[in-house]
Amino acid sequence: MNIKFEFDIYHDDYQRAGSASSEIKKYLAQIGLSPKLIRKIVISSYEAEMNVVIHSFGGKLKIEIEDNHISLTSVDTGPGIENIDLALTEGYSTASQKVREMGFGAGMGLPNMKKNSDTFEIESSPKGSIVKLSWVIV
Amino acid sequence: MKHIVDIHVDRCIGCTRCMRACPTEAIRIKNGKAHLLNERCIFCGNCIINCHKSAYKVSGDSFANLNKHKISIVILPISIFGMVTSMEELGGIYQILYNYGFDEVYDLSLVTALLKEKINEFLKRDDKTYILSQCPSVIRLIQLKYPSLLPNLLPFDFPFEIGAKLVRKIASEKYQVKEEDIGISYVSECLSNFIAIKEQLGKSQSSIDNVFLLNDLFRNSIESKDMEIQVAKKGVQFAKVGTFDCMTSLHKVISVDGIKQVDEVLEKVYLNKLTNIKLIEAYSCIGGCVGGNFTLENTYVSKWKINQFCDKIDDGSSDKLVKRYRGLLKDQEWFFENALKPQAPYKLSDDLNQSIIKMNKINEILKQLPNIDCCACGSPSCRALAEDVVNQVKTINDCCMLKKEE
Ligand code: SF4
Ligand code: SF4
C-alpha cells in the first residue's frame, strides 16, 4: 500500500509557513503512526518547509508512505546551498537579520532534520536543492 | 463517555454555527440537527457560546442531592472573584448560597495559593519545559493533538479536586463527622470543569459530589453583607491569565489564553521551538477562568474587579491561612491519580494498510468536491465530508454544491 501527499511552499510566505507540516501532522495521526514517530517527521518537515520559505525561490514538500517506509522530500528551485558542510553545522545560518528578528533562521534546520531522521541525503546546485529524509515504521 | 451536553432538537435549526466554531471537528449536522462526537470533544464550550438558538442544554445537579449528606459544603470557583469588588459583596454571594441550603461555603483561593508554592517547587526539579493547565480543555487538546507532550504536563490535579479533598478534611474535623458524611458541591464557571468532574478526568472517582452551574445560581442581584470570610490573597489572581508572569524571578513564562492561541503555542513546544521557556500557562477561555462560558460578568470587567478586590485585603491574614493548611494534604493528594493517556479519535483504522486505503479514498473523493468549505453539507470542511463519506456516516450526495450543478 502506498500514499503520497504534496505541498507547494512559497518563498517569503511567513504568514502560512508551517501550515504544510501542521497538515502532515494531522494526516499521520489519521493514518495512525506512533506519536513519537510522528513528532520526528513533523519536526523535520517543519524545518524543511522553513528552509524553502527562507532560503529558496520556492518549492515543494512531498511525503510518501510505502510499506514500512516513510520518505520526505523537499525540492526547491534555487539558489542552492554554497557550502553543505557548513550548513550542517549547528548554529550556522545565512538567514538575514530581518528573518532572525522574526525568530526564524537559527541555523538548526538541517542539523535538526538529520538528528530526527533515519536516513538523510542532500544535494544542491545553483539550480536548487533536494533534501531526502526517511524513516522506518517499526 | 455519556452524553453530557444535550441538544434541544426542537430548538436546533441546523445552521452550522456551532460546527464551524468547534476547534476539534467534533460536531456534525445530520438530518438538520447538530450531533456531537464525544470522543473528539474537548469541552471548550465554543458550541454553546456560538449557538444563537440556545439549543445546547447543560444541567447542573439537583438541590435535592444536598439531603444525602449530613453536612453540605459548597466550593466556589476562583473566578468568583471576577464578580465582586469587596468582602461585603462576597458576603452577599455567601448569603445566597446559605439560602440555597448549604451549611458552609469555601472558595478556592487557599488551594491556588498553596498550588502556586507547590508548582514553584516542582519546576526546580529539571530544565524541562512544563505546561501548567488547570484547564481540562487544554489537557484534552494535548491528549488528542499533542500526545507526545503529555510528559511535559505538570501532574497537579485540578484545583477544585484538591480543594474538595482539603475542605473535606477541614470540615470533618470541625463538625466531628466522618468524611463520607460530608457532601461537597462545586459551582462550575465553565463546561470544561463541569465535564472534567463528571468524567473523572485523571482519576477513578471525583472528590466532588454535586456540580452546579454558576450562571444558574446567581441570576438575581447580589446584596452586600458583612461576614467573617477568609480569603488567601495570593491565590485570587489565579482566576485570570498571567498569574505566573508575576514570578519575575523566572522570566521564562508564557501565559496564553483562547483555545486557538493555545494550540499555536503548543505546536511550537511540539516543534522544540520553545526549549528556553520554563512554563507555559494555558487556558482555553479568553482571559482565563474569568472568561468561562457560565460566568456572568464580562471578562475584562472581571479582571478589573479582581484587582479592586485584592487591593482591599491585607497580606497578613492571607499568609496565616496558607501557613495553617500547608501540610494538611499528603503529597500524592496534589497529583492526578491516573496518568493521562493519549487519545486517537481521528485514526481511520487500527491497521496501517487499512488506514492508507481509506486515506487514498478520502483524497479521491476530495477531488470531486468543490473545496470551498461552505459547511452546508453538515461537515466542517470538504475534507471532513470526504472523511465522513469514507467512514460511512455521510454520502457524497450530501454536498449541496454538487447537487446544484446537476
Ligand atoms: S448553532 Fe448548532 S445547535 Fe444551535 S441552532 Fe445552529 S446547528 Fe443547531
Ligand atoms: S465543547 Fe468545544 S470541542 Fe466540544 S463540541 Fe463544543 S465546540 Fe467542539
XYZ file of C-alpha atoms and ligand atoms in Angstrom:
560
model
C 0.000 0.000 0.000
C 1.252 3.460 -0.646
C 0.117 7.050 -0.308
C 1.533 10.402 -1.368
C 0.956 13.999 -0.325
C 2.416 17.067 -1.962
C 2.501 20.672 -0.773
C 3.538 23.864 -2.583
C 5.777 26.105 -0.484
C 6.279 29.757 -1.393
C 9.330 31.905 -0.792
C 8.942 34.560 1.924
C 5.434 33.394 2.874
C 5.877 33.709 6.643
C 2.156 34.001 7.214
C 1.442 30.424 6.114
C 4.861 28.997 6.947
C 4.453 25.780 8.923
C 0.960 25.017 7.660
C 2.113 22.127 5.443
C 3.745 20.499 8.476
C 0.579 21.034 10.522
C -1.354 19.204 7.849
C 1.201 16.423 7.703
C 0.809 16.064 11.478
C -2.948 15.714 11.091
C -2.733 13.145 8.281
C -0.133 11.000 10.030
C -2.313 10.885 13.149
C -5.242 9.769 10.984
C -3.099 7.050 9.467
C -2.263 6.007 12.998
C 1.540 6.154 13.279
C 3.007 6.308 16.774
C 3.102 9.775 18.384
C 6.874 9.502 18.758
C 7.491 8.814 15.069
C 5.003 11.486 14.023
C 6.854 14.070 16.086
C 10.192 13.247 14.438
C 8.671 13.504 10.975
C 6.818 16.729 11.738
C 9.867 18.411 13.294
C 11.817 17.514 10.152
C 9.104 18.598 7.745
C 8.766 21.909 9.590
C 12.485 22.587 9.234
C 12.389 21.589 5.561
C 9.398 23.829 4.976
C 11.077 26.783 6.699
C 14.238 26.286 4.670
C 12.267 26.564 1.454
C 10.437 29.667 2.726
C 13.577 31.415 3.958
C 16.348 30.379 1.596
C 14.880 29.319 -1.747
C 12.829 30.754 -4.589
C 10.041 28.345 -3.676
C 9.486 24.625 -3.935
C 7.579 21.541 -2.918
C 7.369 19.231 0.035
C 6.457 15.616 -0.692
C 5.714 12.863 1.718
C 5.208 9.249 0.786
C 4.419 6.144 2.774
C 5.131 2.818 1.183
C 5.073 -0.489 3.077
C 7.016 0.216 6.244
C 8.897 3.137 4.886
C 8.223 6.885 5.013
C 10.075 9.384 2.883
C 10.006 13.153 2.988
C 11.482 15.111 0.104
C 11.870 18.822 -0.258
C 12.688 20.140 -3.702
C 13.334 23.812 -4.388
C 14.313 25.960 -7.343
C 17.495 27.546 -6.067
C 19.754 29.381 -5.415
C 21.260 26.325 -3.699
C 23.475 25.888 -0.666
C 27.005 27.179 -1.115
C 28.708 25.042 1.478
C 26.770 21.979 2.628
C 29.236 21.042 5.380
C 28.889 24.479 6.930
C 25.105 24.381 6.580
C 25.108 21.150 8.552
C 26.876 22.816 11.482
C 24.564 23.630 14.401
C 24.018 27.356 14.666
C 25.449 28.247 11.259
C 22.969 30.386 9.366
C 22.861 32.546 6.261
C 19.444 33.966 7.161
C 19.156 37.753 7.083
C 18.878 39.876 10.212
C 15.243 40.580 9.360
C 14.389 36.879 9.229
C 16.195 36.215 12.502
C 14.293 39.009 14.180
C 11.114 37.142 13.301
C 12.502 34.196 15.256
C 13.458 32.043 12.280
C 16.761 31.042 10.728
C 18.613 29.974 13.877
C 20.834 27.664 11.902
C 19.336 24.467 13.299
C 17.320 23.419 10.251
C 19.489 20.815 8.562
C 21.082 19.565 11.816
C 17.582 19.035 13.267
C 16.453 17.144 10.171
C 19.495 14.925 10.320
C 19.029 14.260 14.023
C 15.368 13.329 13.668
C 15.528 11.037 10.621
C 16.775 7.508 9.947
C 18.431 8.439 6.656
C 19.368 11.887 5.407
C 20.592 12.912 1.947
C 21.176 16.332 0.483
C 22.086 17.538 -2.968
C 22.471 21.130 -4.017
C 23.392 23.202 -7.039
C 22.623 26.796 -8.043
C 19.508 25.382 -9.735
C 18.118 24.160 -6.445
C 18.378 21.749 -3.551
C 16.891 18.358 -2.845
C 16.730 17.060 0.709
C 15.584 13.479 1.216
C 14.745 12.027 4.594
C 13.370 8.661 5.507
C 12.070 6.644 8.441
C 11.215 3.028 9.030
C 7.915 2.256 10.714
C 8.651 -0.246 13.447
C -18.453 8.662 27.535
C -22.030 9.601 28.313
C -23.834 12.404 26.562
C -23.393 15.291 28.926
C -24.199 18.094 26.567
C -27.711 17.589 25.258
C -29.170 19.321 22.264
C -32.772 20.532 22.268
C -33.798 19.133 18.905
C -36.819 21.390 18.816
C -34.637 24.486 19.089
C -31.738 23.470 16.798
C -32.241 24.682 13.233
C -29.072 23.066 11.843
C -27.472 26.402 10.973
C -23.876 25.034 11.337
C -22.700 27.882 13.602
C -21.632 25.534 16.395
C -19.935 23.166 13.979
C -17.852 25.950 12.486
C -16.870 27.218 15.938
C -15.664 23.835 17.160
C -11.843 23.622 17.235
C -11.658 19.834 17.007
C -14.219 18.966 14.306
C -16.389 17.304 16.930
C -19.780 18.377 15.543
C -21.776 17.235 12.507
C -25.213 18.268 11.310
C -27.325 15.241 10.457
C -30.919 15.488 9.264
C -30.833 19.178 10.068
C -29.744 18.784 13.708
C -26.397 19.116 15.477
C -24.717 15.928 16.770
C -21.677 15.693 18.993
C -18.822 13.232 18.504
C -17.983 12.796 22.185
C -14.550 11.291 21.738
C -13.370 14.392 19.860
C -14.916 16.953 22.204
C -12.530 18.922 24.406
C -15.338 20.612 26.409
C -14.285 24.113 25.375
C -17.882 25.348 25.259
C -17.471 27.209 21.959
C -20.527 25.441 20.569
C -22.688 26.659 23.466
C -21.468 30.238 23.182
C -21.977 30.329 19.421
C -25.479 28.849 19.280
C -27.966 31.668 18.713
C -30.932 29.399 19.415
C -29.888 28.317 22.933
C -30.121 24.752 21.706
C -27.374 23.395 23.933
C -28.543 22.141 27.271
C -26.246 21.510 30.207
C -27.923 20.801 33.510
C -26.362 21.089 36.919
C -27.272 18.618 39.659
C -30.429 18.864 41.699
C -30.647 20.604 45.084
C -32.433 17.506 46.341
C -28.991 15.840 46.413
C -27.998 18.078 49.303
C -30.118 15.949 51.642
C -27.977 12.887 51.006
C -25.272 14.045 53.402
C -25.269 15.252 56.998
C -23.242 18.322 56.128
C -23.410 20.123 52.765
C -20.475 22.206 51.712
C -20.146 24.281 48.582
C -16.898 25.342 46.969
C -16.809 28.475 44.823
C -14.598 28.625 41.739
C -11.688 31.002 41.761
C -13.374 33.054 39.052
C -15.990 34.128 41.614
C -13.619 37.000 42.426
C -14.370 38.394 38.995
C -17.898 39.129 40.252
C -17.078 41.096 43.395
C -15.025 44.123 44.332
C -15.165 43.797 48.130
C -15.541 41.372 51.039
C -19.087 42.654 51.576
C -20.096 41.722 48.038
C -18.504 38.314 48.518
C -20.582 38.097 51.705
C -23.657 38.636 49.548
C -22.692 35.651 47.438
C -22.174 33.524 50.548
C -25.631 34.559 51.787
C -27.267 33.400 48.558
C -25.597 30.011 48.971
C -26.713 29.705 52.616
C -30.225 30.458 51.408
C -29.968 27.545 48.967
C -29.333 25.310 51.990
C -25.574 24.881 52.139
C -24.057 24.638 55.632
C -20.739 26.128 54.720
C -19.052 27.967 51.840
C -15.417 27.872 50.760
C -13.575 29.390 47.840
C -10.514 28.054 46.033
C -8.069 30.884 46.793
C -6.430 28.881 49.576
C -5.846 25.963 47.209
C -4.466 28.064 44.379
C -2.173 29.950 46.785
C -0.781 26.638 48.026
C -0.640 25.271 44.490
C 1.489 28.184 43.396
C 4.058 27.256 46.028
C 3.953 23.602 45.007
C 4.429 24.443 41.332
C 7.380 26.720 42.070
C 8.951 23.872 43.991
C 8.231 21.312 41.266
C 9.742 23.451 38.495
C 13.134 23.386 40.208
C 13.469 19.649 39.505
C 14.858 19.864 35.977
C 15.170 22.040 32.900
C 12.176 20.695 31.041
C 9.506 22.998 29.607
C 6.346 22.384 31.632
C 2.773 23.091 30.725
C 0.529 24.192 33.557
C -3.073 23.699 32.927
C -5.834 23.911 35.418
C -7.999 23.879 32.342
C -9.340 20.434 31.401
C -9.900 21.571 27.799
C -6.208 22.234 27.334
C -5.410 18.834 28.794
C -7.864 17.183 26.414
C -6.350 19.098 23.497
C -2.932 17.729 24.435
C -4.306 14.177 24.720
C -5.901 14.469 21.280
C -3.443 16.507 19.244
C -0.120 16.536 21.104
C 0.109 13.182 22.932
C 3.890 13.346 22.889
C 3.667 16.444 25.125
C 1.869 14.599 27.942
C 5.180 14.153 29.841
C 5.532 17.959 29.816
C 2.245 18.463 31.575
C 2.511 19.361 35.264
C 0.821 16.423 37.002
C -1.108 18.523 39.538
C -4.786 17.698 39.844
C -7.384 20.398 39.182
C -7.752 22.998 41.959
C -11.404 22.030 42.539
C -10.451 18.395 43.162
C -7.630 19.334 45.516
C -9.985 21.826 47.153
C -12.635 19.168 47.734
C -10.114 16.880 49.443
C -8.834 19.728 51.600
C -12.245 21.033 52.596
C -13.499 17.538 53.424
C -10.681 17.182 55.946
C -11.173 20.617 57.439
C -14.927 20.118 57.793
C -14.854 16.595 59.196
C -12.645 17.869 61.984
C -14.754 20.938 62.578
C -18.104 19.143 62.676
C -16.711 15.918 64.165
C -18.330 13.745 61.485
C -16.927 11.058 59.163
C -15.562 12.298 55.833
C -18.239 10.387 53.911
C -20.962 12.256 55.805
C -19.876 15.447 54.097
C -21.324 16.263 50.711
C -19.222 18.554 48.567
C -20.709 20.665 45.801
C -18.819 22.750 43.300
C -20.048 25.783 41.403
C -18.632 25.495 37.904
C -17.784 28.508 35.766
C -17.406 26.515 32.560
C -18.319 23.390 30.660
C -14.740 22.215 30.875
C -14.623 21.903 34.676
C -18.151 20.556 34.745
C -17.303 17.660 32.436
C -13.885 17.014 33.999
C -15.726 16.315 37.269
C -18.439 14.215 35.635
C -15.941 12.221 33.556
C -13.377 11.863 36.369
C -10.537 13.093 34.176
C -7.258 11.722 35.578
C -8.889 9.761 38.417
C -11.194 6.873 39.208
C -13.540 8.928 41.352
C -14.054 12.675 41.683
C -13.966 14.103 45.215
C -16.921 16.294 44.289
C -20.459 15.000 44.811
C -22.555 17.625 43.026
C -21.884 20.298 40.429
C -23.981 23.424 39.908
C -23.602 25.981 37.137
C -22.525 29.462 38.145
C -24.996 31.258 35.882
C -27.859 29.185 37.333
C -27.129 30.140 40.940
C -26.585 33.888 40.780
C -29.258 35.139 38.414
C -30.618 37.678 40.886
C -28.798 40.769 42.040
C -26.328 40.336 44.851
C -26.713 42.387 48.018
C -23.699 43.241 50.143
C -23.445 41.550 53.510
C -20.914 41.726 56.327
C -19.499 38.326 57.054
C -16.422 36.724 58.533
C -14.681 35.359 55.415
C -11.123 34.177 54.968
C -9.545 34.634 51.572
C -5.985 33.813 50.556
C -4.983 36.871 48.549
C -2.101 35.153 46.764
C -4.493 32.661 45.218
C -7.068 35.125 43.935
C -5.070 36.234 40.888
C -5.231 32.674 39.589
C -8.662 33.468 38.187
C -7.162 35.275 35.224
C -4.461 34.522 32.743
C -0.940 35.637 33.585
C -0.588 34.690 37.252
C 2.828 33.263 36.774
C 4.101 36.315 34.960
C 4.468 37.850 38.410
C 7.088 35.242 39.248
C 9.584 37.557 37.645
C 12.491 35.591 39.017
C 11.740 33.143 36.227
C 11.298 35.448 33.214
C 10.632 32.310 31.267
C 6.892 32.064 31.375
C 4.409 32.231 28.536
C 0.789 32.781 29.514
C -1.655 32.012 26.765
C -5.447 32.131 26.597
C -8.024 31.224 23.948
C -8.004 27.705 22.561
C -6.700 28.676 19.119
C -3.765 30.585 20.572
C -3.093 27.728 22.978
C -2.993 25.328 20.039
C -0.412 27.513 18.281
C 1.818 27.755 21.338
C 1.607 24.005 21.950
C 2.646 23.450 18.360
C 5.776 25.483 18.989
C 6.573 23.408 22.066
C 5.948 20.289 19.983
C 8.422 21.500 17.342
C 11.045 22.115 20.068
C 10.971 25.844 19.368
C 10.430 26.945 22.968
C 13.072 24.947 24.810
C 14.270 28.074 26.646
C 10.812 28.537 28.192
C 10.235 27.021 31.620
C 6.496 27.251 31.981
C 3.549 27.569 29.640
C 0.391 28.621 31.449
C -2.568 27.862 29.210
C -6.318 28.486 29.363
C -8.950 27.534 26.830
C -11.081 30.603 27.580
C -10.037 34.107 26.639
C -8.926 35.890 29.815
C -8.528 32.656 31.776
C -11.217 31.205 34.046
C -12.990 34.574 34.370
C -13.847 34.038 30.708
C -15.597 30.712 31.389
C -18.791 30.137 29.449
C -21.036 30.059 32.557
C -19.660 33.261 34.137
C -21.953 36.264 34.391
C -19.549 39.205 34.234
C -17.645 40.437 31.192
C -14.094 39.048 31.159
C -12.344 42.407 31.191
C -14.592 43.876 33.848
C -13.860 40.745 35.891
C -10.137 41.326 35.640
C -10.592 44.842 36.952
C -12.806 43.626 39.808
C -10.183 41.107 40.874
C -7.602 43.848 41.214
C -10.061 46.015 43.164
C -10.814 43.151 45.495
C -7.150 42.319 46.050
C -6.325 45.920 46.886
C -8.721 45.743 49.831
C -7.411 42.643 51.588
C -4.229 42.549 53.609
C -1.457 40.033 53.099
C -1.140 39.127 56.786
C -4.345 37.162 57.275
C -3.838 35.501 53.918
C -0.333 34.339 54.871
C -1.641 32.962 58.164
C -4.282 30.942 56.343
C -1.775 29.459 53.929
C 0.587 28.575 56.764
C -2.136 26.875 58.745
C -3.224 24.480 55.987
C 0.040 23.959 54.137
C 0.661 20.409 55.356
C -2.919 19.151 55.580
C -2.893 17.089 52.391
C -0.440 14.290 51.694
C 1.935 14.895 48.804
C 0.247 12.412 46.470
C -3.149 14.043 47.058
C -1.972 17.012 44.988
C -1.424 14.949 41.868
C -3.601 13.224 39.306
C -4.305 9.717 40.469
C -4.023 8.172 36.975
C -1.563 9.170 34.266
C -3.317 10.957 31.409
C -3.333 8.791 28.306
C -3.006 9.729 24.640
C -6.267 9.623 22.676
C -6.541 8.944 18.947
C -10.091 9.834 17.891
C -9.054 10.735 14.345
C -7.410 7.412 13.491
C -9.005 5.908 10.376
C -8.268 2.283 11.281
C -6.185 0.239 13.699
C -4.485 -1.392 10.747
C -1.922 0.731 8.898
C -2.783 -0.655 5.456
C -6.481 -0.126 6.001
C -5.815 3.460 7.080
C -3.822 4.112 3.941
C -6.542 2.626 1.737
C -9.082 4.881 3.453
C -6.829 7.924 3.175
C -6.429 7.340 -0.567
C -10.202 7.125 -0.903
C -10.553 10.399 1.002
C -8.152 12.079 -1.393
C -10.073 10.682 -4.381
C -13.420 11.925 -3.063
C -11.931 15.308 -2.222
C -11.006 15.759 -5.890
C -14.691 15.581 -6.785
C -15.747 18.126 -4.158
C -15.670 21.887 -4.819
C -13.195 22.582 -1.966
C -14.905 25.757 -0.859
C -15.620 24.560 2.722
C -19.115 26.014 2.743
C -20.236 23.575 5.504
C -23.739 23.298 4.063
C -23.375 19.515 3.898
C -23.166 19.424 7.687
C -19.444 18.607 7.864
C -16.929 21.269 8.903
C -14.954 21.219 5.624
C -14.911 19.479 2.241
C -12.128 17.253 3.527
C -14.192 16.414 6.611
C -17.100 15.427 4.348
C -14.757 13.175 2.349
C -13.698 11.549 5.635
C -17.313 11.157 6.706
C -18.139 9.510 3.371
C -15.273 7.039 3.782
C -16.326 6.398 7.382
C -19.834 5.777 6.016
C -21.598 8.379 8.104
C -22.414 10.568 5.089
C -22.655 10.198 1.336
C -21.226 12.379 -1.394
C -24.825 13.373 -2.216
C -24.819 15.411 0.990
C -22.769 18.006 -0.910
C -25.204 20.763 -1.873
C -22.894 22.273 -4.493
C -22.641 19.019 -6.472
C -26.443 18.781 -6.434
C -26.714 22.304 -7.752
C -24.501 21.539 -10.723
C -26.618 18.588 -11.820
S -25.711 26.694 16.383
Fe -25.747 24.443 16.225
S -27.175 23.787 17.827
Fe -27.527 25.981 17.508
S -29.199 26.048 16.001
Fe -27.273 26.161 14.853
S -26.848 23.998 14.297
Fe -28.378 23.962 15.942
S -17.346 21.827 23.615
Fe -15.807 22.591 22.160
S -14.820 20.731 21.394
Fe -16.754 20.082 22.323
S -18.216 20.050 20.650
Fe -18.385 22.072 21.634
S -17.010 23.375 20.436
Fe -16.464 21.243 19.946
